[in-house]
mmCIF file of C-alpha atoms and ligand atoms in Angstrom:
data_model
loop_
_atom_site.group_PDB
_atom_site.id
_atom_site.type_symbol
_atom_site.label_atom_id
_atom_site.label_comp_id
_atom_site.label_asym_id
_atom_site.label_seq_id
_atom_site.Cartn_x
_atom_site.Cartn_y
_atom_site.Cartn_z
ATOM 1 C CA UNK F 1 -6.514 12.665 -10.679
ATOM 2 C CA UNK F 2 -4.466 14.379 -13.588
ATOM 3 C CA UNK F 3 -7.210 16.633 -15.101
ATOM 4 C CA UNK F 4 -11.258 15.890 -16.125
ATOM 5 C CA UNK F 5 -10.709 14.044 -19.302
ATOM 6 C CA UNK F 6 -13.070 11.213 -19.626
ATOM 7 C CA UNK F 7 -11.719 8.005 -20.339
ATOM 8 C CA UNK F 8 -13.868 5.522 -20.287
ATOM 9 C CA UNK F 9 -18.071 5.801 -20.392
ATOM 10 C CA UNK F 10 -20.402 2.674 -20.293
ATOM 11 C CA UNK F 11 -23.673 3.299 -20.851
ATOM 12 C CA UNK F 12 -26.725 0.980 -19.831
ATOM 13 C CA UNK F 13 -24.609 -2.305 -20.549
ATOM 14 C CA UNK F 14 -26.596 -5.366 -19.884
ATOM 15 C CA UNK F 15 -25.067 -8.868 -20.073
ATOM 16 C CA UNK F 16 -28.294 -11.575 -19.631
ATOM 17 C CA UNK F 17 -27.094 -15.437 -19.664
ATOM 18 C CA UNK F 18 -30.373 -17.535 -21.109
ATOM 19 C CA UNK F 19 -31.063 -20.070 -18.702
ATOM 20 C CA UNK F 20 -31.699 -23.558 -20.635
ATOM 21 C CA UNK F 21 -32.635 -26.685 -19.983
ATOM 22 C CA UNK F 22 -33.325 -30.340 -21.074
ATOM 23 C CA UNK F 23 -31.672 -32.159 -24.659
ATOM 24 C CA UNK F 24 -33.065 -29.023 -26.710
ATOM 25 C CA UNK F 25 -31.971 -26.050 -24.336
ATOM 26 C CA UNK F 26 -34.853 -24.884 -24.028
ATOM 27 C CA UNK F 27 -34.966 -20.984 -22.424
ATOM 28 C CA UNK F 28 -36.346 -21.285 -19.407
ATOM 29 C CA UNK F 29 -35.569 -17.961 -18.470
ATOM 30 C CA UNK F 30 -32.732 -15.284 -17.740
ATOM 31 C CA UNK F 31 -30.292 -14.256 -15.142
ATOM 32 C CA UNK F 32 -29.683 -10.405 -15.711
ATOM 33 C CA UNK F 33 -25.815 -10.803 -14.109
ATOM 34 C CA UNK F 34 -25.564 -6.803 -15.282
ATOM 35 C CA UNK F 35 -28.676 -5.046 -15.768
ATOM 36 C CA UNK F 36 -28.656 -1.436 -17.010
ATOM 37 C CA UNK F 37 -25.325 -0.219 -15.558
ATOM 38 C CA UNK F 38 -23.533 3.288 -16.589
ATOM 39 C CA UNK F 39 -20.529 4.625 -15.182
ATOM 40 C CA UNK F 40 -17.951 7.594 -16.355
ATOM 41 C CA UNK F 41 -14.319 7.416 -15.095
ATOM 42 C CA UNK F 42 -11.968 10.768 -15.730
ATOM 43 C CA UNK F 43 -8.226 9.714 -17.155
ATOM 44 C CA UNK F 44 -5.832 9.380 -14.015
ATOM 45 C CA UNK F 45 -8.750 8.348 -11.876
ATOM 46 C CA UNK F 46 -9.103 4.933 -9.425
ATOM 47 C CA UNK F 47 -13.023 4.168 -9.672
ATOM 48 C CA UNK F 48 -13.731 1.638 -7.165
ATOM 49 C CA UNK F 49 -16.420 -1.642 -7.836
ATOM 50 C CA UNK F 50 -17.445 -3.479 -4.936
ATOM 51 C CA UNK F 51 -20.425 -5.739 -3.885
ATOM 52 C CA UNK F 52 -20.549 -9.199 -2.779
ATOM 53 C CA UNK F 53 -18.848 -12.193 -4.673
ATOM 54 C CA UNK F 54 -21.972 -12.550 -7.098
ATOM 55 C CA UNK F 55 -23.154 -9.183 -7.408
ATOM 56 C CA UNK F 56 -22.380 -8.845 -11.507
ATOM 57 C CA UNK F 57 -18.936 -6.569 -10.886
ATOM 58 C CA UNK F 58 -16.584 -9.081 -11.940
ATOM 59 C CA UNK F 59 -18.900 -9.597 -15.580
ATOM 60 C CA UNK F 60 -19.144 -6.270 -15.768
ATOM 61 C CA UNK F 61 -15.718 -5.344 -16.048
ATOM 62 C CA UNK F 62 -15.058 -8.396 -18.430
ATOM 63 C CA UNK F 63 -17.420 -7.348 -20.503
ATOM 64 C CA UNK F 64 -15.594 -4.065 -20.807
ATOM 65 C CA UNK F 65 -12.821 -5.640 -22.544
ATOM 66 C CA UNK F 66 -15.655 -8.068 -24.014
ATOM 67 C CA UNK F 67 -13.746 -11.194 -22.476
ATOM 68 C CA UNK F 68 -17.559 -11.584 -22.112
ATOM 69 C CA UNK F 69 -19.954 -10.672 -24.261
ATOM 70 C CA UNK F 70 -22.429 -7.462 -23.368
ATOM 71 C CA UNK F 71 -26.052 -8.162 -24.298
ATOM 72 C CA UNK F 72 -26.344 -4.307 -25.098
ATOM 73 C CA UNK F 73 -25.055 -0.572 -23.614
ATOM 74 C CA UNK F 74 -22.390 1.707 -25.016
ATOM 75 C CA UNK F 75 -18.212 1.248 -23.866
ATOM 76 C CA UNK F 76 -16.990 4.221 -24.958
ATOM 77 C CA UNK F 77 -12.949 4.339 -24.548
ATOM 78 C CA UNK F 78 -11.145 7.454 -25.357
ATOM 79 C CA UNK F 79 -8.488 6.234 -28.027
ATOM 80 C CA UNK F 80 -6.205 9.409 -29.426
ATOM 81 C CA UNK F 81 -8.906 11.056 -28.489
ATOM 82 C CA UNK F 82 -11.748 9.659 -30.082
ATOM 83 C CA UNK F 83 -14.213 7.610 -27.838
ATOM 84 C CA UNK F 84 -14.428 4.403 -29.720
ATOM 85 C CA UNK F 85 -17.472 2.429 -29.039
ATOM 86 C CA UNK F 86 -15.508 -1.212 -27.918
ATOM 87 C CA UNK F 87 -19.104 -2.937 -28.446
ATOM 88 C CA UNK F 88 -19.274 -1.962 -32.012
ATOM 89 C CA UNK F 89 -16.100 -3.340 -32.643
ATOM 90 C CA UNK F 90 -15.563 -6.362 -35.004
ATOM 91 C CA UNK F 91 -12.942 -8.732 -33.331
ATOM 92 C CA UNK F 92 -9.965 -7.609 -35.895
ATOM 93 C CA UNK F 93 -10.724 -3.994 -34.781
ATOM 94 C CA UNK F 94 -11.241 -4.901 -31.485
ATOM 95 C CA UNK F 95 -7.821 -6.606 -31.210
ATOM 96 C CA UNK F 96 -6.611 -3.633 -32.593
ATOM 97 C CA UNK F 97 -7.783 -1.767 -29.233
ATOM 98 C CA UNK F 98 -6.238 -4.136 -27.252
ATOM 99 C CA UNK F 99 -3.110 -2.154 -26.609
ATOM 100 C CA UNK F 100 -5.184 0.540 -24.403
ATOM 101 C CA UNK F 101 -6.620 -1.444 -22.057
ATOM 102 C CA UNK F 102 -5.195 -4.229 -20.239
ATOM 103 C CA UNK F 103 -6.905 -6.539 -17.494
ATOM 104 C CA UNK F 104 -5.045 -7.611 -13.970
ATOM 105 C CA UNK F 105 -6.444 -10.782 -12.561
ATOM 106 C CA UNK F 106 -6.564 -12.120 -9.376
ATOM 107 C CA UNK F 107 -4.996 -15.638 -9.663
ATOM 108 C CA UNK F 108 -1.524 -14.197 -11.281
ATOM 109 C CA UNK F 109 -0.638 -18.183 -11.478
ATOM 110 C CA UNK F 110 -3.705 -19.476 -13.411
ATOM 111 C CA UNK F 111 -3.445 -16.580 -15.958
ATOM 112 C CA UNK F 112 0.498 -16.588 -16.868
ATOM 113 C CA UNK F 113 1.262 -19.686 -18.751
ATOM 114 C CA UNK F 114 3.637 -21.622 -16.533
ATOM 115 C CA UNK F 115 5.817 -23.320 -19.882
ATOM 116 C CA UNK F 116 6.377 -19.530 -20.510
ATOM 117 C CA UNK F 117 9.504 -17.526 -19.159
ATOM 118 C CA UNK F 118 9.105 -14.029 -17.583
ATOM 119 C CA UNK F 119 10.777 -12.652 -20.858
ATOM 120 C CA UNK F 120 8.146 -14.471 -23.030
ATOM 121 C CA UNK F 121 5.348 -13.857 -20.528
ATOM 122 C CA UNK F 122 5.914 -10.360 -20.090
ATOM 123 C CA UNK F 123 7.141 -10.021 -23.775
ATOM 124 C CA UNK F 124 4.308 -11.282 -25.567
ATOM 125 C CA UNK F 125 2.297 -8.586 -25.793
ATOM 126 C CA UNK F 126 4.601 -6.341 -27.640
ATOM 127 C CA UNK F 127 5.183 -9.175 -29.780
ATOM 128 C CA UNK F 128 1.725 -9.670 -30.638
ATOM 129 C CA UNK F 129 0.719 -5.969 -31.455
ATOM 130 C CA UNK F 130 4.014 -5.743 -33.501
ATOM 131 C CA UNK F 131 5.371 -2.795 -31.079
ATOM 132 C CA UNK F 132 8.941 -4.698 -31.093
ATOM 133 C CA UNK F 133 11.155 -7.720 -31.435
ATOM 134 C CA UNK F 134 14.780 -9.345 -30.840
ATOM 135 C CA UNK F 135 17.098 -6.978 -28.556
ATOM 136 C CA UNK F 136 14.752 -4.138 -28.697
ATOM 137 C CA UNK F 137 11.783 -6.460 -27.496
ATOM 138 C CA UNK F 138 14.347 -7.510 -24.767
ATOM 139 C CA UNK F 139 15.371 -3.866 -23.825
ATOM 140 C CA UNK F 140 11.561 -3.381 -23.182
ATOM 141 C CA UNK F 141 11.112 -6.353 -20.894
ATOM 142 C CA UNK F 142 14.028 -5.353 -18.930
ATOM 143 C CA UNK F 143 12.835 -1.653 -18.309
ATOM 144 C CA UNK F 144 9.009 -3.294 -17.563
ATOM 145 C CA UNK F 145 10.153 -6.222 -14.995
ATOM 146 C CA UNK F 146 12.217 -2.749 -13.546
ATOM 147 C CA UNK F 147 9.101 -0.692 -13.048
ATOM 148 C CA UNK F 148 7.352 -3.415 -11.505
ATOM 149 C CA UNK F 149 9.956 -4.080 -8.853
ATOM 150 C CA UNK F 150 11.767 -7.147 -10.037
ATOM 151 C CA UNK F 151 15.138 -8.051 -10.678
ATOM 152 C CA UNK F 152 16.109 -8.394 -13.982
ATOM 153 C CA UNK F 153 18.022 -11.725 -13.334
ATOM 154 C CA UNK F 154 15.176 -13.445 -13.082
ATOM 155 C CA UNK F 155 14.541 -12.698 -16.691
ATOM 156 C CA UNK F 156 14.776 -16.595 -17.517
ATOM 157 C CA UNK F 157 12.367 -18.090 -14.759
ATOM 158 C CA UNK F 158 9.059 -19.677 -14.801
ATOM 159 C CA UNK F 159 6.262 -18.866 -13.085
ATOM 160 C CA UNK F 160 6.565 -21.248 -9.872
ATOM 161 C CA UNK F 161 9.889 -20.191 -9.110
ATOM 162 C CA UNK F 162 7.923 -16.754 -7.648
ATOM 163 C CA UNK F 163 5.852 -15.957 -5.047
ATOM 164 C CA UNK F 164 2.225 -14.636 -4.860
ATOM 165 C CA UNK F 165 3.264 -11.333 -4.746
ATOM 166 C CA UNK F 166 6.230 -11.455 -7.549
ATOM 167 C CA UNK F 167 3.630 -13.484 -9.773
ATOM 168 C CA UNK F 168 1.453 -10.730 -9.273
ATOM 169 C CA UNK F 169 4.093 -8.036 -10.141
ATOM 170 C CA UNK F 170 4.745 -9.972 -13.867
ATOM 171 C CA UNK F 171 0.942 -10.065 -14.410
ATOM 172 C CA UNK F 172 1.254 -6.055 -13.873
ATOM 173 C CA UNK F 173 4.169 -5.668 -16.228
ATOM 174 C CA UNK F 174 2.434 -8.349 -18.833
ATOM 175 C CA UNK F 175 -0.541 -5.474 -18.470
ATOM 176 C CA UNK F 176 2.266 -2.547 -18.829
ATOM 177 C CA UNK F 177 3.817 -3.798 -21.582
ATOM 178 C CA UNK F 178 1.792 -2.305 -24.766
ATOM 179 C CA UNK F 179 1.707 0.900 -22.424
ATOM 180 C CA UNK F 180 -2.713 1.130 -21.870
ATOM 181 C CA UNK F 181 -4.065 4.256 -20.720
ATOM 182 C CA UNK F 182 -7.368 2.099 -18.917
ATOM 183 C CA UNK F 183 -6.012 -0.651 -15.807
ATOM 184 C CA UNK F 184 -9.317 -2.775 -15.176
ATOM 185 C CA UNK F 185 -7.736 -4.625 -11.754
ATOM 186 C CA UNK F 186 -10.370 -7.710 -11.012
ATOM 187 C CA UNK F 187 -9.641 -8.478 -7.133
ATOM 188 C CA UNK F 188 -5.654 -8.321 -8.074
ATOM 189 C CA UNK F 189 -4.960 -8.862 -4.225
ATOM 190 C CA UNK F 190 -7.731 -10.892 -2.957
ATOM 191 C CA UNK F 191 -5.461 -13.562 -3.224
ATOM 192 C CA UNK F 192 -2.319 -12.512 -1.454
ATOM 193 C CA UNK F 193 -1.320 -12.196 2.273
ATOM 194 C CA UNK F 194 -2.568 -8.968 3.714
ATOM 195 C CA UNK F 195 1.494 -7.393 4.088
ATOM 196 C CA UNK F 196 1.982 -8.086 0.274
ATOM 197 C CA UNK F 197 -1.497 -6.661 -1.107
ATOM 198 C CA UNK F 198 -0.386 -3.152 0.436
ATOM 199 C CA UNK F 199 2.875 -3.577 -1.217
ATOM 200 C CA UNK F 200 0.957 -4.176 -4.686
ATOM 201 C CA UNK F 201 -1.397 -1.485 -3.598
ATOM 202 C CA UNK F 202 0.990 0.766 -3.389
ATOM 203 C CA UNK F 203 2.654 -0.442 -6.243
ATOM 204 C CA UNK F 204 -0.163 0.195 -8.347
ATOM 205 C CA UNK F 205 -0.622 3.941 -7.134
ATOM 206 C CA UNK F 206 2.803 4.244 -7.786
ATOM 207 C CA UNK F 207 2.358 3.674 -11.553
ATOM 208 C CA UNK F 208 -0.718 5.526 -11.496
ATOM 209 C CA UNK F 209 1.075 8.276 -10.937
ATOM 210 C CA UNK F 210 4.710 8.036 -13.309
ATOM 211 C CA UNK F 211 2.643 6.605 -16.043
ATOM 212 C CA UNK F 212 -0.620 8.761 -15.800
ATOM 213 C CA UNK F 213 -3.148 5.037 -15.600
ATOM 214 C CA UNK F 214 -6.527 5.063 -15.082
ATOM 215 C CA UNK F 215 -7.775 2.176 -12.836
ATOM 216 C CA UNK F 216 -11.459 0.694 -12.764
ATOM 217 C CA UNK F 217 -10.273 -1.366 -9.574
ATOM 218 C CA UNK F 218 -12.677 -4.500 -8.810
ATOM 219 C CA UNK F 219 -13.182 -5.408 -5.494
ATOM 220 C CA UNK F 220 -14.835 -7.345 -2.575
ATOM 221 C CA UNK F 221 -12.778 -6.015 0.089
ATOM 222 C CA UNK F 222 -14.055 -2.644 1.515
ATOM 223 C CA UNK F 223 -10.263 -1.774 3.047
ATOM 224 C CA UNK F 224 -8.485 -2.120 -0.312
ATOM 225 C CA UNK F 225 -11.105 -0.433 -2.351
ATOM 226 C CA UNK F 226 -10.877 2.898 0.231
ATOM 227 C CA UNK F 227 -7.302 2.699 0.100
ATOM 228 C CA UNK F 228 -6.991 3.042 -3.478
ATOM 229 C CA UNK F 229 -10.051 4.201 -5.103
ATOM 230 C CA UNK F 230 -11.244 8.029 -5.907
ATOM 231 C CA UNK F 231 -15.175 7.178 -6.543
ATOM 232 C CA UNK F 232 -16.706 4.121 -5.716
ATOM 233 C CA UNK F 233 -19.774 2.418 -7.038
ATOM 234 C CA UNK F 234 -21.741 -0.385 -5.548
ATOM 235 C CA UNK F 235 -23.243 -3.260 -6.975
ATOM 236 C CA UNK F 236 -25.962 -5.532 -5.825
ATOM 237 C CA UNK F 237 -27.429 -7.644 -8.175
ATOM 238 C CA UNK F 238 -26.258 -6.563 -11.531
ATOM 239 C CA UNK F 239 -27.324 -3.435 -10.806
ATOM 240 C CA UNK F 240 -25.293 -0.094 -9.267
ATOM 241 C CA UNK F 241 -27.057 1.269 -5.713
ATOM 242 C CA UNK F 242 -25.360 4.202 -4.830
ATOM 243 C CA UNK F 243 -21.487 5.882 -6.357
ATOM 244 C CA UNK F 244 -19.853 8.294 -4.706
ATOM 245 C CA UNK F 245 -16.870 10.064 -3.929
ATOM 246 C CA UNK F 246 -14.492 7.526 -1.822
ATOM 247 C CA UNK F 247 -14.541 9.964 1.697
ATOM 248 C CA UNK F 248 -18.254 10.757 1.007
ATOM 249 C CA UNK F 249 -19.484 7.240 0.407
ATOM 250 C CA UNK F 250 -17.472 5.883 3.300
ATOM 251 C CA UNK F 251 -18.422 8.772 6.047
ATOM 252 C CA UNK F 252 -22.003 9.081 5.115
ATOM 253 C CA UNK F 253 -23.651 5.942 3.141
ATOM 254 C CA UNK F 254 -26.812 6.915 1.469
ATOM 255 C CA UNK F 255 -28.177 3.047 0.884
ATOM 256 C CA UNK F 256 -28.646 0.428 3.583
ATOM 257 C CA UNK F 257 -26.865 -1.901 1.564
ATOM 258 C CA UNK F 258 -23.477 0.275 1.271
ATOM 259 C CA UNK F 259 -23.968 0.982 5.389
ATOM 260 C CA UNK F 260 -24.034 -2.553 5.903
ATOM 261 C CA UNK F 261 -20.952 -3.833 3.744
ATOM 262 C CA UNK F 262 -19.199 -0.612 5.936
ATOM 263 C CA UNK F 263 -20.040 -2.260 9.035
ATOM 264 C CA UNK F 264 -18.367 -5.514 8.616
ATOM 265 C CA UNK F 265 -14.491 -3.155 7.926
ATOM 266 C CA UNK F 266 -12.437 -4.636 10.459
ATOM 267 C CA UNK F 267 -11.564 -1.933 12.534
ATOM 268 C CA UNK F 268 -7.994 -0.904 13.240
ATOM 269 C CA UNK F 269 -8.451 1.308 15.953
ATOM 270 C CA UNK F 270 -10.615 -0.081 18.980
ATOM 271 C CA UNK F 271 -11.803 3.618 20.163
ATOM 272 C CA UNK F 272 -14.071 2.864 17.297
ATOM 273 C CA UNK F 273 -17.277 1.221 18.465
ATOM 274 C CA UNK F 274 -19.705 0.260 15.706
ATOM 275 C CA UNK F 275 -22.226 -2.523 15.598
ATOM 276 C CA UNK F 276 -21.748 -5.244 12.277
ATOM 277 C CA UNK F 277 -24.877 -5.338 10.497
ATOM 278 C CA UNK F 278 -25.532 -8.779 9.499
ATOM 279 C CA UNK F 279 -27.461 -9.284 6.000
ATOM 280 C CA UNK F 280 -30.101 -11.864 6.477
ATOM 281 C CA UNK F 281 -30.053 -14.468 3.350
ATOM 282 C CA UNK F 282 -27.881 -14.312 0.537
ATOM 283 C CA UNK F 283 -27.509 -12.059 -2.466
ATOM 284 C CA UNK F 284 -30.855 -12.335 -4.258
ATOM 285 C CA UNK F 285 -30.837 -14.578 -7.104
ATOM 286 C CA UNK F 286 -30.550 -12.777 -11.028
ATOM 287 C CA UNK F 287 -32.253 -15.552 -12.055
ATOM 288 C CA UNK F 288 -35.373 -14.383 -9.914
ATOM 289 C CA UNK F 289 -34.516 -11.167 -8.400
ATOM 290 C CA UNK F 290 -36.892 -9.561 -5.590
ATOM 291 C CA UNK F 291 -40.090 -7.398 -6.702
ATOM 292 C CA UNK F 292 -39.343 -3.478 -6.155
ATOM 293 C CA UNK F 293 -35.921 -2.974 -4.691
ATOM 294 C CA UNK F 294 -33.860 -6.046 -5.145
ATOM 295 C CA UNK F 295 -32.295 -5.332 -1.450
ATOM 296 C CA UNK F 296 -35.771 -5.144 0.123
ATOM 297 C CA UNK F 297 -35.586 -8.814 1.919
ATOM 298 C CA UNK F 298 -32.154 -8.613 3.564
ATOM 299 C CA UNK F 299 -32.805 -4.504 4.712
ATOM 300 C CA UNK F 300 -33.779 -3.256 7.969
ATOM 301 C CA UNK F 301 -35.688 -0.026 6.909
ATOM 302 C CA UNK F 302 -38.025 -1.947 4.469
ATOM 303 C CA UNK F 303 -41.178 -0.165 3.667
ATOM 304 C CA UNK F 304 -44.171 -1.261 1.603
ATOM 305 C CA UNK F 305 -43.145 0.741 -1.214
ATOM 306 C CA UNK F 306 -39.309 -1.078 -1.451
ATOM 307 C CA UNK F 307 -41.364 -4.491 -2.282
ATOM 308 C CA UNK F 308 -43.934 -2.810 -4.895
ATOM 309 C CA UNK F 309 -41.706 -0.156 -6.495
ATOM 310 C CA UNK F 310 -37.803 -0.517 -8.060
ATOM 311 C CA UNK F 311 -36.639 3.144 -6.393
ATOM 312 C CA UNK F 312 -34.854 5.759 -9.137
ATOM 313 C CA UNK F 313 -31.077 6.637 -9.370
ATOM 314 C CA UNK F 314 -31.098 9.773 -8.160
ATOM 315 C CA UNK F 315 -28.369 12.532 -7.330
ATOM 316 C CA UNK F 316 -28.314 13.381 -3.876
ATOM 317 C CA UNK F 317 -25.610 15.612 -3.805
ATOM 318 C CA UNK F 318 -23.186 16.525 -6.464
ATOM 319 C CA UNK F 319 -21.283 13.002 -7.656
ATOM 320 C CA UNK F 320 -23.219 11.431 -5.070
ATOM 321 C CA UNK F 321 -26.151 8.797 -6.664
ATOM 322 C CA UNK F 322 -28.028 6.230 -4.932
ATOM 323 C CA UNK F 323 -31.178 4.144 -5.603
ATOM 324 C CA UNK F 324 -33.074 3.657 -2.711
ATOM 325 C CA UNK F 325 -36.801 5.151 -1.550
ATOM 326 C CA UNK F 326 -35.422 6.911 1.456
ATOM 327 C CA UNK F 327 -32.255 7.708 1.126
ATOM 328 C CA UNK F 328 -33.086 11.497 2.368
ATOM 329 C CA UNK F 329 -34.511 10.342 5.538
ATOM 330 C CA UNK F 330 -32.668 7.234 7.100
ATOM 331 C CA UNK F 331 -29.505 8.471 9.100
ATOM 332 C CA UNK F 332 -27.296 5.732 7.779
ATOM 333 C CA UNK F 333 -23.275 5.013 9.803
ATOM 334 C CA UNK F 334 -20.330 5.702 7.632
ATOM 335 C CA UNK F 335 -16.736 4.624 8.943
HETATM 336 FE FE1 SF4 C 1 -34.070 -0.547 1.806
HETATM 337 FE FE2 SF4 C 1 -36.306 0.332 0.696
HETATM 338 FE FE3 SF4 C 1 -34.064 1.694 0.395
HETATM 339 FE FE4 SF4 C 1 -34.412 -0.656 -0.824
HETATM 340 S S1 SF4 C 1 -35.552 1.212 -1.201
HETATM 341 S S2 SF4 C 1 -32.601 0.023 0.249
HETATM 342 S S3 SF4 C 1 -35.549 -1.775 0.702
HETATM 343 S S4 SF4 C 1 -35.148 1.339 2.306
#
């Protein structure tokens, strides 16, 4: 982290999709994909979002951006030192944000346009928010495809001509190009073969670090999200259930749900004995979520309370919050 500057704050954003039905959509009710989520993340920082595929993460950090529309909640980004509510934003002033805050996605091929050359993929940007043009536009595309770990003569290619990993590298210098201060990464190496996500990884912490980025880094996989994340938060059905520190939250889980997605880590040395627990059921549906605490049918310490009452987010320890009724008592495994 480069110093305790807060970037980026979100407060209570909801995003509800009305469920309709029949020739005159009529509501028939409402699946709460994010539901009352608030998180801070300090300038330089890697804040980590994982749950399972469905959990609301990926909507919530589109919604940042407002590539999907919040329902309500505060997103305020820190621009020239101003935090600039993004949700108040008409769209003319909200393309004029654009530049600080880019989005990495995790199919590089479906989201770079595959009629367009590196030079015009990676180029458009500064062409679009007028920040150059002709040889000096050029000049900048050069110096980005350099950061990124490419070779300039492939300056004149199309997307196909690359692999996963070098498609993913001109999707990061596309997202360098108008120079953002906020990264939000949406599983940016699910996709890719296990060798080339650490080279992207490190990649990415690379950049962090010469160019000063702040990362909210999107993820399913447990392994990545230790690897490069400085806080972590955990989702479960459009709601957070515990944040933490990345050591803390990995050596000593406070919620049953975070101790279980720890389990399944594949584990690299075999010294290391530690039972999988396996979730019954699937994530609980938004559309109808579970009485009390939404994780109350798939967890192991279930009490009478967990299906009557929704449990508080509470601090348990300094930058350490988690929602669940006994979270002081149960002696949860960490990794
Ligand atoms: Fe499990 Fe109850 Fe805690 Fe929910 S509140 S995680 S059901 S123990």
């Amino acid at each position: 982290m480069i110093d305790n500057k807060v970037l980026l704050k979100v407060n209570d954003l909801r995003k509800y999709f009305l469920v309709e039905k029949g020739i005159l959509k009529k509501s028939v009710g409402t699946v709460k994909a994010v539901d009352d989520v608030s998180i801070t993340i300090m300038e330089g920082e890697t804040y980590g979002l994982v749950g399972e595929s469905g959990c609301g993460k990926t909507t919530f950090g589109r919604c940042i951006l407002r590539g999907i529309e919040p329902t309500s909640g505060e997103i305020l980004l820190d621009i020239d030192n101003e935090p600039v509510d993004l949700n108040r934003l008409d769209k003319k002033e909200l393309r004029a944000t654009r530049r600080y805050a880019q989005m990495i996605f995790q199919d590089p091929y479906a989201s770079l346009d595959p009629r367009m050359t590196v030079l015009d993929i990676v180029g458009e940007p500064l062409k679009i928010n007028g920040i150059a043009k002709g040889q000096e536009l050029k000049d900048m595309v050069i110096e980005l495809v350099r950061i990124v770990g490419l070779e300039v003569k492939y300056l004149n290619r199309y997307p196909h001509a690359f692999s996963g990993g070098q498609r993913q590298r001109i999707g990061i210098a596309r997202a360098l190009a108008t120079k953002p201060k906020l990264i939000i990464a949406d599983e940016a190496v699910s996709a890719l073969d296990v060798s080339v996500q650490a080279q992207i990884l490190n990649l990415l912490q690379k950049l962090q670090q010469e160019l000063g980025l702040t990362y909210l880094f999107i993820s399913h996989d447990l392994s990545v999200i230790q690897h490069i994340s400085d806080r972590v938060g955990v989702m479960y059905v459009g709601k957070l259930n515990e944040e933490g520190k990345t050591e803390v939250l990995f050596q000593s889980p406070a919620h049953p749900y975070t101790e279980a997605l720890l389990s399944a880590i594949p584990k690299t040395n075999p010294e290391i004995k530690m039972d999988r627990i396996y979730l019954p059921g699937d994530v609980a549906n938004p559309a109808d979520p579970p009485s009390g605490c939404y994780f109350h049918p798939r967890c192991q310490y279930a009490k009478e309370i967990c299906r009557k009452e929704e449990p508080a987010w509470k601090e348990i320890e300094p930058e350490h919050f988690v929602s669940c009724h006994f979270s002081g008592e149960l002696k949860l495994r960490g990794v």
